[in-house]
PDB file of N, CA and C in Angstrom:
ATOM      1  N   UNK X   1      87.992  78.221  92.687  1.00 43.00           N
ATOM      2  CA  UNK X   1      87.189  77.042  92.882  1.00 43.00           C
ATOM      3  C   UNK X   1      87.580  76.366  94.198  1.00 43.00           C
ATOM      4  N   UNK X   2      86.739  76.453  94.951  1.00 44.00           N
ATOM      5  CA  UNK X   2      87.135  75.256  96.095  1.00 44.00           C
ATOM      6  C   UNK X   2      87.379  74.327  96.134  1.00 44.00           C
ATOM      7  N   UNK X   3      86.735  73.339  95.512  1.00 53.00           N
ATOM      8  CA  UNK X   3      87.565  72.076  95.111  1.00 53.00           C
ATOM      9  C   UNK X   3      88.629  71.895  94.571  1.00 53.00           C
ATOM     10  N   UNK X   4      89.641  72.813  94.165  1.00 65.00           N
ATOM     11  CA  UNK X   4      90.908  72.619  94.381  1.00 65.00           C
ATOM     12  C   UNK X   4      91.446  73.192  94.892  1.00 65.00           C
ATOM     13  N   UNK X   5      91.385  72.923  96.453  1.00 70.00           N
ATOM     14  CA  UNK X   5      91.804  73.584  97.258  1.00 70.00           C
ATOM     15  C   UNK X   5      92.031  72.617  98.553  1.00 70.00           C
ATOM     16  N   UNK X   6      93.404  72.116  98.969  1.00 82.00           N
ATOM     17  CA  UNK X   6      93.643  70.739  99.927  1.00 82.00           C
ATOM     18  C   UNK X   6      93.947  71.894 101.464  1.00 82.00           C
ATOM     19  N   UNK X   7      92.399  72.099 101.756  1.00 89.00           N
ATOM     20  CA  UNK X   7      92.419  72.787 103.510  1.00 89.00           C
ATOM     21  C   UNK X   7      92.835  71.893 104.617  1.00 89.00           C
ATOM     22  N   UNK X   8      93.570  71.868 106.031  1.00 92.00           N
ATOM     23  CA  UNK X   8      93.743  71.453 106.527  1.00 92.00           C
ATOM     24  C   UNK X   8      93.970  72.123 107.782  1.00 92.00           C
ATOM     25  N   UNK X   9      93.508  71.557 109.179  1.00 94.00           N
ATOM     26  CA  UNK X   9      94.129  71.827 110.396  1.00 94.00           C
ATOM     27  C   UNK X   9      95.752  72.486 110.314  1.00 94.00           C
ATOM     28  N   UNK X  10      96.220  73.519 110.702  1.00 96.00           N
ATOM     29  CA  UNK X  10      97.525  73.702 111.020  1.00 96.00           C
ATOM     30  C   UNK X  10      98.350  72.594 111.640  1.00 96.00           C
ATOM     31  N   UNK X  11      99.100  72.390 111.415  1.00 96.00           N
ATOM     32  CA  UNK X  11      99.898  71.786 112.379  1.00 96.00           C
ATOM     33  C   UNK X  11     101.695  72.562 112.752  1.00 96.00           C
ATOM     34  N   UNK X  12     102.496  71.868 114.160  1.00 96.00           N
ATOM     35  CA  UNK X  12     103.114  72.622 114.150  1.00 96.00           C
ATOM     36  C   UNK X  12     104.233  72.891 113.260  1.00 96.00           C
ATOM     37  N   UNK X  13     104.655  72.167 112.177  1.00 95.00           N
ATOM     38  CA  UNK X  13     105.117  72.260 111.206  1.00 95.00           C
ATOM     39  C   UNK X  13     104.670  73.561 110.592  1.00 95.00           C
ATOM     40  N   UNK X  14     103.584  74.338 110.437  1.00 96.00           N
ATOM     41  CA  UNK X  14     103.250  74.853 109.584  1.00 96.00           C
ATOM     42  C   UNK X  14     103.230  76.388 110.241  1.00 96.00           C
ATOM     43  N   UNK X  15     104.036  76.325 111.228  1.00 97.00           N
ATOM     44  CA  UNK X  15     104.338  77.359 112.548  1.00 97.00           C
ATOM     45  C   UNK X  15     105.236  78.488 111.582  1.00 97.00           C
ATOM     46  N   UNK X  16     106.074  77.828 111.359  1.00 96.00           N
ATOM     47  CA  UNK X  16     107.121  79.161 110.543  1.00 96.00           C
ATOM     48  C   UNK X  16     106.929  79.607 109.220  1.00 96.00           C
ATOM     49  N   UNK X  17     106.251  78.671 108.502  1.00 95.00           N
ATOM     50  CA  UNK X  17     105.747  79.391 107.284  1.00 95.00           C
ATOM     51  C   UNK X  17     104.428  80.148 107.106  1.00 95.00           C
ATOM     52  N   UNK X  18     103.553  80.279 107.822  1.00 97.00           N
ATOM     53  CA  UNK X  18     102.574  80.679 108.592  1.00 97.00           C
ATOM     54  C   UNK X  18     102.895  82.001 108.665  1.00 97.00           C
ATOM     55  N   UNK X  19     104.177  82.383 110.059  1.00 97.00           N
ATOM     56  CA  UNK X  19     104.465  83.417 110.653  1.00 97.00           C
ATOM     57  C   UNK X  19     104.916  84.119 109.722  1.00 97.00           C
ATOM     58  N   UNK X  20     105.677  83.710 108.574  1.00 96.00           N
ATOM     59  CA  UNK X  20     106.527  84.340 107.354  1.00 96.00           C
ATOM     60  C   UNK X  20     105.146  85.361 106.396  1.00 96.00           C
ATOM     61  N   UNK X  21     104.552  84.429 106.257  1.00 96.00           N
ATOM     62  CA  UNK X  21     103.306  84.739 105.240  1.00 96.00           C
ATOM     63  C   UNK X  21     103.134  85.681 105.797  1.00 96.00           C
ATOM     64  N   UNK X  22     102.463  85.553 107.556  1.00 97.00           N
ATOM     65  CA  UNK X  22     101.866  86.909 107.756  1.00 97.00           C
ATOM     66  C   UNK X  22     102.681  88.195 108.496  1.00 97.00           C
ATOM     67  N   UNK X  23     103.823  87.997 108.545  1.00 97.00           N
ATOM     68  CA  UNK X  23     105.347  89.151 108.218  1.00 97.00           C
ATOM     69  C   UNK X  23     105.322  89.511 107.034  1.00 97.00           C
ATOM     70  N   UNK X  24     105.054  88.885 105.998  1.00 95.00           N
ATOM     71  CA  UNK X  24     105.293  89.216 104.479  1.00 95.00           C
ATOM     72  C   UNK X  24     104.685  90.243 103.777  1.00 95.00           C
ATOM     73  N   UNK X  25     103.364  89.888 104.429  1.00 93.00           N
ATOM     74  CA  UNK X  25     101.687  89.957 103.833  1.00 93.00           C
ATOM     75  C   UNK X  25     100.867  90.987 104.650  1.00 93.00           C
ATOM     76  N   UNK X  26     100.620  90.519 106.039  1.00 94.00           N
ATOM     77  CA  UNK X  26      99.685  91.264 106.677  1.00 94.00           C
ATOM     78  C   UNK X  26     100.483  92.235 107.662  1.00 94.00           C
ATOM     79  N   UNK X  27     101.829  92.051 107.838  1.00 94.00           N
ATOM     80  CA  UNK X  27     102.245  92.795 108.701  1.00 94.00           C
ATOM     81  C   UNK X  27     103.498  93.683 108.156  1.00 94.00           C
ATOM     82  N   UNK X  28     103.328  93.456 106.672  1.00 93.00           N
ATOM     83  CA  UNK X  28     104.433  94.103 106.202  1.00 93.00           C
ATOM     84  C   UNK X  28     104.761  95.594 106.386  1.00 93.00           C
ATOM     85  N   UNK X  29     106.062  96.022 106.991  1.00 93.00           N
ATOM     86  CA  UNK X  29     106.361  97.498 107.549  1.00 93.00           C
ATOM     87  C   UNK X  29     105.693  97.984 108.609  1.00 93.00           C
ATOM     88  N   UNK X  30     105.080  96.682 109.698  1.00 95.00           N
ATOM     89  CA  UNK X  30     105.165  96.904 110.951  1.00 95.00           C
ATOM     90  C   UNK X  30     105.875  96.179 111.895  1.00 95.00           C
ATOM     91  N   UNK X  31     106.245  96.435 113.233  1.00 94.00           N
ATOM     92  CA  UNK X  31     106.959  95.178 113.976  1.00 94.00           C
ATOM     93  C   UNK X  31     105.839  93.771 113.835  1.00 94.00           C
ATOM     94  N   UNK X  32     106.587  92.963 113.406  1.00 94.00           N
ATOM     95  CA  UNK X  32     106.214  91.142 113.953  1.00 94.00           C
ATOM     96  C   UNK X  32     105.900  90.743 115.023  1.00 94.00           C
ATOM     97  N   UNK X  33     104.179  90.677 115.001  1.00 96.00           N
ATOM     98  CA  UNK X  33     104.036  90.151 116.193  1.00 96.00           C
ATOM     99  C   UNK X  33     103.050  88.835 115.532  1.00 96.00           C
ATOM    100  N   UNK X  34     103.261  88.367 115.154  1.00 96.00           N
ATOM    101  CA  UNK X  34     102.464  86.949 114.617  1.00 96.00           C
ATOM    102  C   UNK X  34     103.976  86.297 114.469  1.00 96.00           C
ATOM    103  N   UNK X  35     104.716  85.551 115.344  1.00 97.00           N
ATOM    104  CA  UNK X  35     106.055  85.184 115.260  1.00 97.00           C
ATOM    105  C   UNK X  35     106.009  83.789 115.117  1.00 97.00           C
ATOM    106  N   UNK X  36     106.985  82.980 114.569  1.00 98.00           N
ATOM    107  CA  UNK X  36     106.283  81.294 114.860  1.00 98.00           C
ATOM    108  C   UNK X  36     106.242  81.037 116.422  1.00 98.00           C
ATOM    109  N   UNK X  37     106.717  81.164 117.159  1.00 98.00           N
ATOM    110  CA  UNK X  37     106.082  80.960 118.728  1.00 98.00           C
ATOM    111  C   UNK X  37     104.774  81.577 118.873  1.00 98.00           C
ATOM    112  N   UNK X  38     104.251  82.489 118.270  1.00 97.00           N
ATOM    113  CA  UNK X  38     103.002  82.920 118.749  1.00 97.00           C
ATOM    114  C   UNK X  38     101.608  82.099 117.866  1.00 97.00           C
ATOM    115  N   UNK X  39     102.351  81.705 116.151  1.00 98.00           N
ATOM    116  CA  UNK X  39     101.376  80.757 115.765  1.00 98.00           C
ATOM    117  C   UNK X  39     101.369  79.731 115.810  1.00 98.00           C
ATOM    118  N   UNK X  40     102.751  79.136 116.642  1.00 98.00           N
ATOM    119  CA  UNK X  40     102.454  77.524 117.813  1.00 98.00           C
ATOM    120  C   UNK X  40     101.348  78.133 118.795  1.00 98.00           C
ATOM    121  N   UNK X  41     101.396  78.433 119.593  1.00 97.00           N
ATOM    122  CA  UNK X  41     100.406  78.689 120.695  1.00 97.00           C
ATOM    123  C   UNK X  41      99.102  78.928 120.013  1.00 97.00           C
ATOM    124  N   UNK X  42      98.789  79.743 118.927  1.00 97.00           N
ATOM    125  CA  UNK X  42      97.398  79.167 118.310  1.00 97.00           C
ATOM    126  C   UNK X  42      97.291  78.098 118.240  1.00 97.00           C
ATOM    127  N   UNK X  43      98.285  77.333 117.019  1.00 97.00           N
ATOM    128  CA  UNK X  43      97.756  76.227 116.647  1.00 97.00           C
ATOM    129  C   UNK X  43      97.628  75.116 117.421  1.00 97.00           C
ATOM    130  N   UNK X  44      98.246  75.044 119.018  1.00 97.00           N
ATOM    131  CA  UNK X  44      97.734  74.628 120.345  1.00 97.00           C
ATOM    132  C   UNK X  44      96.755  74.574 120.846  1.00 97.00           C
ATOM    133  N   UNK X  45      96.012  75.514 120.800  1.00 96.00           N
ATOM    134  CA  UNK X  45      94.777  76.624 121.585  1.00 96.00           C
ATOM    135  C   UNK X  45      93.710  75.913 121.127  1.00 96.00           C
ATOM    136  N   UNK X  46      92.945  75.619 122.007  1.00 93.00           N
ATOM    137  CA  UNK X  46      91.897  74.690 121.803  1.00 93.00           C
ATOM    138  C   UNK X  46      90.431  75.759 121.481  1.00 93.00           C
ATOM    139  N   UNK X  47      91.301  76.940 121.500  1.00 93.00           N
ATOM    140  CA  UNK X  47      89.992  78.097 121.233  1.00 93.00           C
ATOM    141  C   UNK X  47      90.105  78.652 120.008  1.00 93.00           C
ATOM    142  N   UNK X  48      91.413  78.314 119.369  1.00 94.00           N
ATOM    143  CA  UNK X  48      91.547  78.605 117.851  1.00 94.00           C
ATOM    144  C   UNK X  48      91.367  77.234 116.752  1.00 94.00           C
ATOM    145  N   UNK X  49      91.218  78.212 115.743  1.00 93.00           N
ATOM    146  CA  UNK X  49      91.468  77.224 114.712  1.00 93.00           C
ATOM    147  C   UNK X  49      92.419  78.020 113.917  1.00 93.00           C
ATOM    148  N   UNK X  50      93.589  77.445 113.251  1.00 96.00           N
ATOM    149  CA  UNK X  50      94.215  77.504 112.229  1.00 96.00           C
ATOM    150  C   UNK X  50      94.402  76.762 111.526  1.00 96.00           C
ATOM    151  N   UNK X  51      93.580  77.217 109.913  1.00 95.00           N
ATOM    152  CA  UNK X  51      94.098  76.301 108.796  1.00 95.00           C
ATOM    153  C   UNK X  51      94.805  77.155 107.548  1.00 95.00           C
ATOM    154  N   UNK X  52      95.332  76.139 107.029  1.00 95.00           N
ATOM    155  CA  UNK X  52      95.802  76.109 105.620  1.00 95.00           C
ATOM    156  C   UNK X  52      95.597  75.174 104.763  1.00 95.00           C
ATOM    157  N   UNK X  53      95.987  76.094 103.619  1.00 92.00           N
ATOM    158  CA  UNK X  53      95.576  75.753 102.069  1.00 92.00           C
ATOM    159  C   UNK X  53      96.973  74.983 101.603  1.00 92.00           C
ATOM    160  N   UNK X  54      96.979  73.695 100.844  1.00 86.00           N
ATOM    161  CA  UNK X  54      97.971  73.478 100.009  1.00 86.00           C
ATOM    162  C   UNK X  54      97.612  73.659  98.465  1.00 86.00           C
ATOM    163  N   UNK X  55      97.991  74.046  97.408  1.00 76.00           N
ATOM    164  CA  UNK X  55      97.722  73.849  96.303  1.00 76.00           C
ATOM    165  C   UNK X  55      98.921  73.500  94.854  1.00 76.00           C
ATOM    166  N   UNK X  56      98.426  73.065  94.748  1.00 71.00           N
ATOM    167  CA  UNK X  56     100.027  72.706  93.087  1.00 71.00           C
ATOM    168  C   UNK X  56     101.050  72.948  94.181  1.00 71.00           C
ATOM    169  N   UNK X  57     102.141  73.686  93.775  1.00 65.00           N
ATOM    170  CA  UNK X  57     103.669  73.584  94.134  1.00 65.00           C
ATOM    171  C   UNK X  57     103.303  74.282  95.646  1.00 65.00           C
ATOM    172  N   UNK X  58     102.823  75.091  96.028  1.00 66.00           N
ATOM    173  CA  UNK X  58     102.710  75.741  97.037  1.00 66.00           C
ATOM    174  C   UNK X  58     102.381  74.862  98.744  1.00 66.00           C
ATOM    175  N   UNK X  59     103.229  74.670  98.981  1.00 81.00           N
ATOM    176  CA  UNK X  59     103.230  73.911 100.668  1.00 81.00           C
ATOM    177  C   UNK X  59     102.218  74.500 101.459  1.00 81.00           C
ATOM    178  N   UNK X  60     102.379  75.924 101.149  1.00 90.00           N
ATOM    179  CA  UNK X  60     101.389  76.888 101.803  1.00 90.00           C
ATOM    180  C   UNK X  60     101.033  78.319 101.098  1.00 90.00           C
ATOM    181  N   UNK X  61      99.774  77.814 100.334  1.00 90.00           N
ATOM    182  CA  UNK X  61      99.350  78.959  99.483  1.00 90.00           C
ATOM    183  C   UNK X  61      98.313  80.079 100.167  1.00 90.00           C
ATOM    184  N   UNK X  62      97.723  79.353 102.002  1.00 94.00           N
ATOM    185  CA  UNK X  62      97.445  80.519 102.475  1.00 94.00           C
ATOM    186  C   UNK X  62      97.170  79.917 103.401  1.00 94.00           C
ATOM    187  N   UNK X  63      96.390  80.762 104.315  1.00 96.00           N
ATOM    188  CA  UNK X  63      96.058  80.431 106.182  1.00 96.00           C
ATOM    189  C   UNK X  63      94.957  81.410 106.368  1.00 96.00           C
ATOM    190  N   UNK X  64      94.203  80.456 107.457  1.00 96.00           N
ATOM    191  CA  UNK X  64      93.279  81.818 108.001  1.00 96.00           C
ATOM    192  C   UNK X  64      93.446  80.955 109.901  1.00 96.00           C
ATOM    193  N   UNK X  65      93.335  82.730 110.905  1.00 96.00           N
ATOM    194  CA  UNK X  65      93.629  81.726 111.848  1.00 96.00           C
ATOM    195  C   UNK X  65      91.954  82.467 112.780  1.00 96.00           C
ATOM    196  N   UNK X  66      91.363  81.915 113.329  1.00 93.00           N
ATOM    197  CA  UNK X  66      90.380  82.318 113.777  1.00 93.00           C
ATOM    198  C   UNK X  66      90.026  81.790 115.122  1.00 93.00           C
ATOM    199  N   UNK X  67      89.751  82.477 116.204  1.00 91.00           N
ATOM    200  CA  UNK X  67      89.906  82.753 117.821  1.00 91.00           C
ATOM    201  C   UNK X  67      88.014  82.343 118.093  1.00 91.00           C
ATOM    202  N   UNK X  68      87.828  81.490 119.101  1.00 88.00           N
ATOM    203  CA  UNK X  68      86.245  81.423 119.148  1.00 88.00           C
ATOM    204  C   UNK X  68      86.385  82.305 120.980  1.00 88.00           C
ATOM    205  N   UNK X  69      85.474  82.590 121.473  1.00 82.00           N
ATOM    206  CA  UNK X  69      84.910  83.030 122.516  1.00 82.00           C
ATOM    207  C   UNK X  69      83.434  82.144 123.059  1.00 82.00           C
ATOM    208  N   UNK X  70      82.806  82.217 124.230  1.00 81.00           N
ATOM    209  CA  UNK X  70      81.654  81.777 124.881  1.00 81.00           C
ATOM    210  C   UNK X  70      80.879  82.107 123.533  1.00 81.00           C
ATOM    211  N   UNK X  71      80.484  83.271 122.937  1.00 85.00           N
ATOM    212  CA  UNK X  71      79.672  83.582 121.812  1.00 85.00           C
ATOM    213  C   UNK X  71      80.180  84.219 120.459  1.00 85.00           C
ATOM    214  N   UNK X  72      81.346  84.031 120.769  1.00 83.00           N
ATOM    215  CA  UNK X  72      81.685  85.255 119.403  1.00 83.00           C
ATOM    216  C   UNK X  72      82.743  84.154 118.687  1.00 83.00           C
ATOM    217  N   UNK X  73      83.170  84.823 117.183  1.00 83.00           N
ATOM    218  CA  UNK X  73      83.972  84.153 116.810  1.00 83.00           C
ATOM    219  C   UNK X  73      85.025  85.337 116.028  1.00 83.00           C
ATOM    220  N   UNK X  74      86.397  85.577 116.213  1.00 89.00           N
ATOM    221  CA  UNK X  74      87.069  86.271 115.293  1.00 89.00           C
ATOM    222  C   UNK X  74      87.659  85.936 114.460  1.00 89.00           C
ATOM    223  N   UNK X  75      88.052  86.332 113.359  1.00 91.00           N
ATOM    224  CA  UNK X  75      88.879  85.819 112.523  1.00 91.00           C
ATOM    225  C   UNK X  75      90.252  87.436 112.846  1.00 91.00           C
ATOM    226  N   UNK X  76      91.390  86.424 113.141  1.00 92.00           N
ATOM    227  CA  UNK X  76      92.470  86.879 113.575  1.00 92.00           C
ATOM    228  C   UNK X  76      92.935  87.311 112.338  1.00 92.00           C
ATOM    229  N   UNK X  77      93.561  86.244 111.863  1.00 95.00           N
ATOM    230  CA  UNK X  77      94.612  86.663 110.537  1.00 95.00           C
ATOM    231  C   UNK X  77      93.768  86.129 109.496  1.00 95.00           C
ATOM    232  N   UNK X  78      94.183  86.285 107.864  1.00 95.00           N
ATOM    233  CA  UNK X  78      93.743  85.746 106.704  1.00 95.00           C
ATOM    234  C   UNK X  78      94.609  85.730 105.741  1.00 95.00           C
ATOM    235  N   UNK X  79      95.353  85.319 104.594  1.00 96.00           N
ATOM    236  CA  UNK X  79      96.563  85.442 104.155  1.00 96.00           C
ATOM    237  C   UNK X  79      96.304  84.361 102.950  1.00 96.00           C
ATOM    238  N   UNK X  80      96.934  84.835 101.781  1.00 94.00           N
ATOM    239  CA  UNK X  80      96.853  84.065 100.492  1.00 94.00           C
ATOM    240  C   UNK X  80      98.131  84.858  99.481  1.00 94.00           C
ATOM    241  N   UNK X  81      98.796  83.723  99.349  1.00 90.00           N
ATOM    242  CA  UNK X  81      99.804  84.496  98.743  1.00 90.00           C
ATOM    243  C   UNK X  81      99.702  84.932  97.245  1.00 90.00           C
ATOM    244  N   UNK X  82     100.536  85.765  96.815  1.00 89.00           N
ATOM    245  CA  UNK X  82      99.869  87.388  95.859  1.00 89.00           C
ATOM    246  C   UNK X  82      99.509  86.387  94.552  1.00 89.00           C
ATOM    247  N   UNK X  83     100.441  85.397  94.111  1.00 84.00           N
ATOM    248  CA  UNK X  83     100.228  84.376  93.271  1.00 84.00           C
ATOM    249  C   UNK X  83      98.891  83.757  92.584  1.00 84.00           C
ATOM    250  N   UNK X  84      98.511  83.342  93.876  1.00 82.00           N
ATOM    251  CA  UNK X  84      97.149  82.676  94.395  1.00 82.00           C
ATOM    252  C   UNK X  84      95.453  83.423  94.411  1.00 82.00           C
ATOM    253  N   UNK X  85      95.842  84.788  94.805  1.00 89.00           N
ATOM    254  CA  UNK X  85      94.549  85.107  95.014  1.00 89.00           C
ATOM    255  C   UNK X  85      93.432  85.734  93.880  1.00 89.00           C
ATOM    256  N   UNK X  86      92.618  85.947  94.146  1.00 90.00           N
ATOM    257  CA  UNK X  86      91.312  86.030  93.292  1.00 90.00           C
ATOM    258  C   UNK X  86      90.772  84.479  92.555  1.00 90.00           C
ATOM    259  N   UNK X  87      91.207  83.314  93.137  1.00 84.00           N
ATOM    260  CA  UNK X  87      91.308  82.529  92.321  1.00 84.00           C
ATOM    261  C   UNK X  87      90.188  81.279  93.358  1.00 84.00           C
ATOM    262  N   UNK X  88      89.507  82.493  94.575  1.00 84.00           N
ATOM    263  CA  UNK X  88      88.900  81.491  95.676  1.00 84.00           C
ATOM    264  C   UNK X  88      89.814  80.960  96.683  1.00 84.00           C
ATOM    265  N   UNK X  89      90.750  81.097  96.534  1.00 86.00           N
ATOM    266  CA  UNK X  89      91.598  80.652  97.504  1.00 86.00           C
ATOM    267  C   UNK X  89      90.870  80.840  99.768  1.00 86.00           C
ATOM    268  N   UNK X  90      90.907  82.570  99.424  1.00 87.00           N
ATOM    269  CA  UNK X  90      90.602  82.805 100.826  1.00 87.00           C
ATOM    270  C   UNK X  90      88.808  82.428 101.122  1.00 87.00           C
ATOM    271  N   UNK X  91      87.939  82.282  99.516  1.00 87.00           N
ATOM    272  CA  UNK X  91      86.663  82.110  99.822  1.00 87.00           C
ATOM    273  C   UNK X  91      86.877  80.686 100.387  1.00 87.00           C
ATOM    274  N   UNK X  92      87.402  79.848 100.249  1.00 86.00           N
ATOM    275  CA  UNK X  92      87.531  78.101 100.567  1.00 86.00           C
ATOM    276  C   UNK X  92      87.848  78.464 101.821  1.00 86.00           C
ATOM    277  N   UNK X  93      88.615  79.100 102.490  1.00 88.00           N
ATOM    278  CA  UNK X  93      89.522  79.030 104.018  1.00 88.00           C
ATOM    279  C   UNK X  93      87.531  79.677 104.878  1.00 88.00           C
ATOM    280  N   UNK X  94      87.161  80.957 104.132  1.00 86.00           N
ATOM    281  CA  UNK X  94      86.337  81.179 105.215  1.00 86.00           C
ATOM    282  C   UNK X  94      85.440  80.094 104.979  1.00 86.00           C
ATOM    283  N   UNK X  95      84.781  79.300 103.893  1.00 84.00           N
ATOM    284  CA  UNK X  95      83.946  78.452 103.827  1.00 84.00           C
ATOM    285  C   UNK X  95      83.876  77.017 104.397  1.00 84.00           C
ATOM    286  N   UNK X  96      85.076  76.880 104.800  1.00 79.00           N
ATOM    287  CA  UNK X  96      85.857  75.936 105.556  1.00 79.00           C
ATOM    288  C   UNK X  96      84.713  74.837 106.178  1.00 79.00           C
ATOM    289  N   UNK X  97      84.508  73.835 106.451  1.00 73.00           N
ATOM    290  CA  UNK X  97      83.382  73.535 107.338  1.00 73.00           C
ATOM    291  C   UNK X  97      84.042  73.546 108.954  1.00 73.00           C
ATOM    292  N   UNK X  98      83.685  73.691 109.757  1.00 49.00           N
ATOM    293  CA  UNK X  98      84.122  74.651 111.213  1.00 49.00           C
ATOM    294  C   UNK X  98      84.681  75.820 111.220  1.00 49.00           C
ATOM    295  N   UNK X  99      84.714  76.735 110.480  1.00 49.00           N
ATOM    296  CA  UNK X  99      85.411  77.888 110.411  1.00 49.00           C
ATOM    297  C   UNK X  99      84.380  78.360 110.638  1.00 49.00           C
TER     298      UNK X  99
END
């Protein structure tokens, strides 16, 4: 359900748990290259957006980080931790309003 789901702008606080998730999750048993210095400089980047999800106990129950261009838009990373998902979690992040 989306409505329980507290989305928010990244901030840089949310730099190292971010980078962890997606070491954990999306990059697991390859080298780390989503490092918290590299998801400060997103969450800087006036061409990205990075948000996250808070929910119940979870500080950070997921992230999506997404890159715009002149016309295009990517979605970089996406991440919901194993706990959390099927539950709408990542449908709320893409449904996001500016995402």
């Amino acid at each position: 359900m989306i409505s329980e789901h507290e989305i928010a702008l990244a901030t840089l606080n949310d730099a190292q748990p971010i980078a962890e998730l997606s070491r954990d999750v999306i990059e697991y048993g390859l080298p780390w290259r989503w490092t918290p210095q590299r998801v400060s400089q997103a969450i800087q980047d006036r061409s990205t957006n990075v948000l996250v999800v808070r929910r119940g106990a979870y500080s950070l129950a997921g992230f999506a980080l997404m890159q715009y261009g002149d016309e295009t838009a990517h979605l970089s990373l996406l991440a919901v931790r194993a706990a959390l998902r099927r539950l709408g979690t990542g449908a709320a992040l893409l449904q996001w309003p500016g995402a």
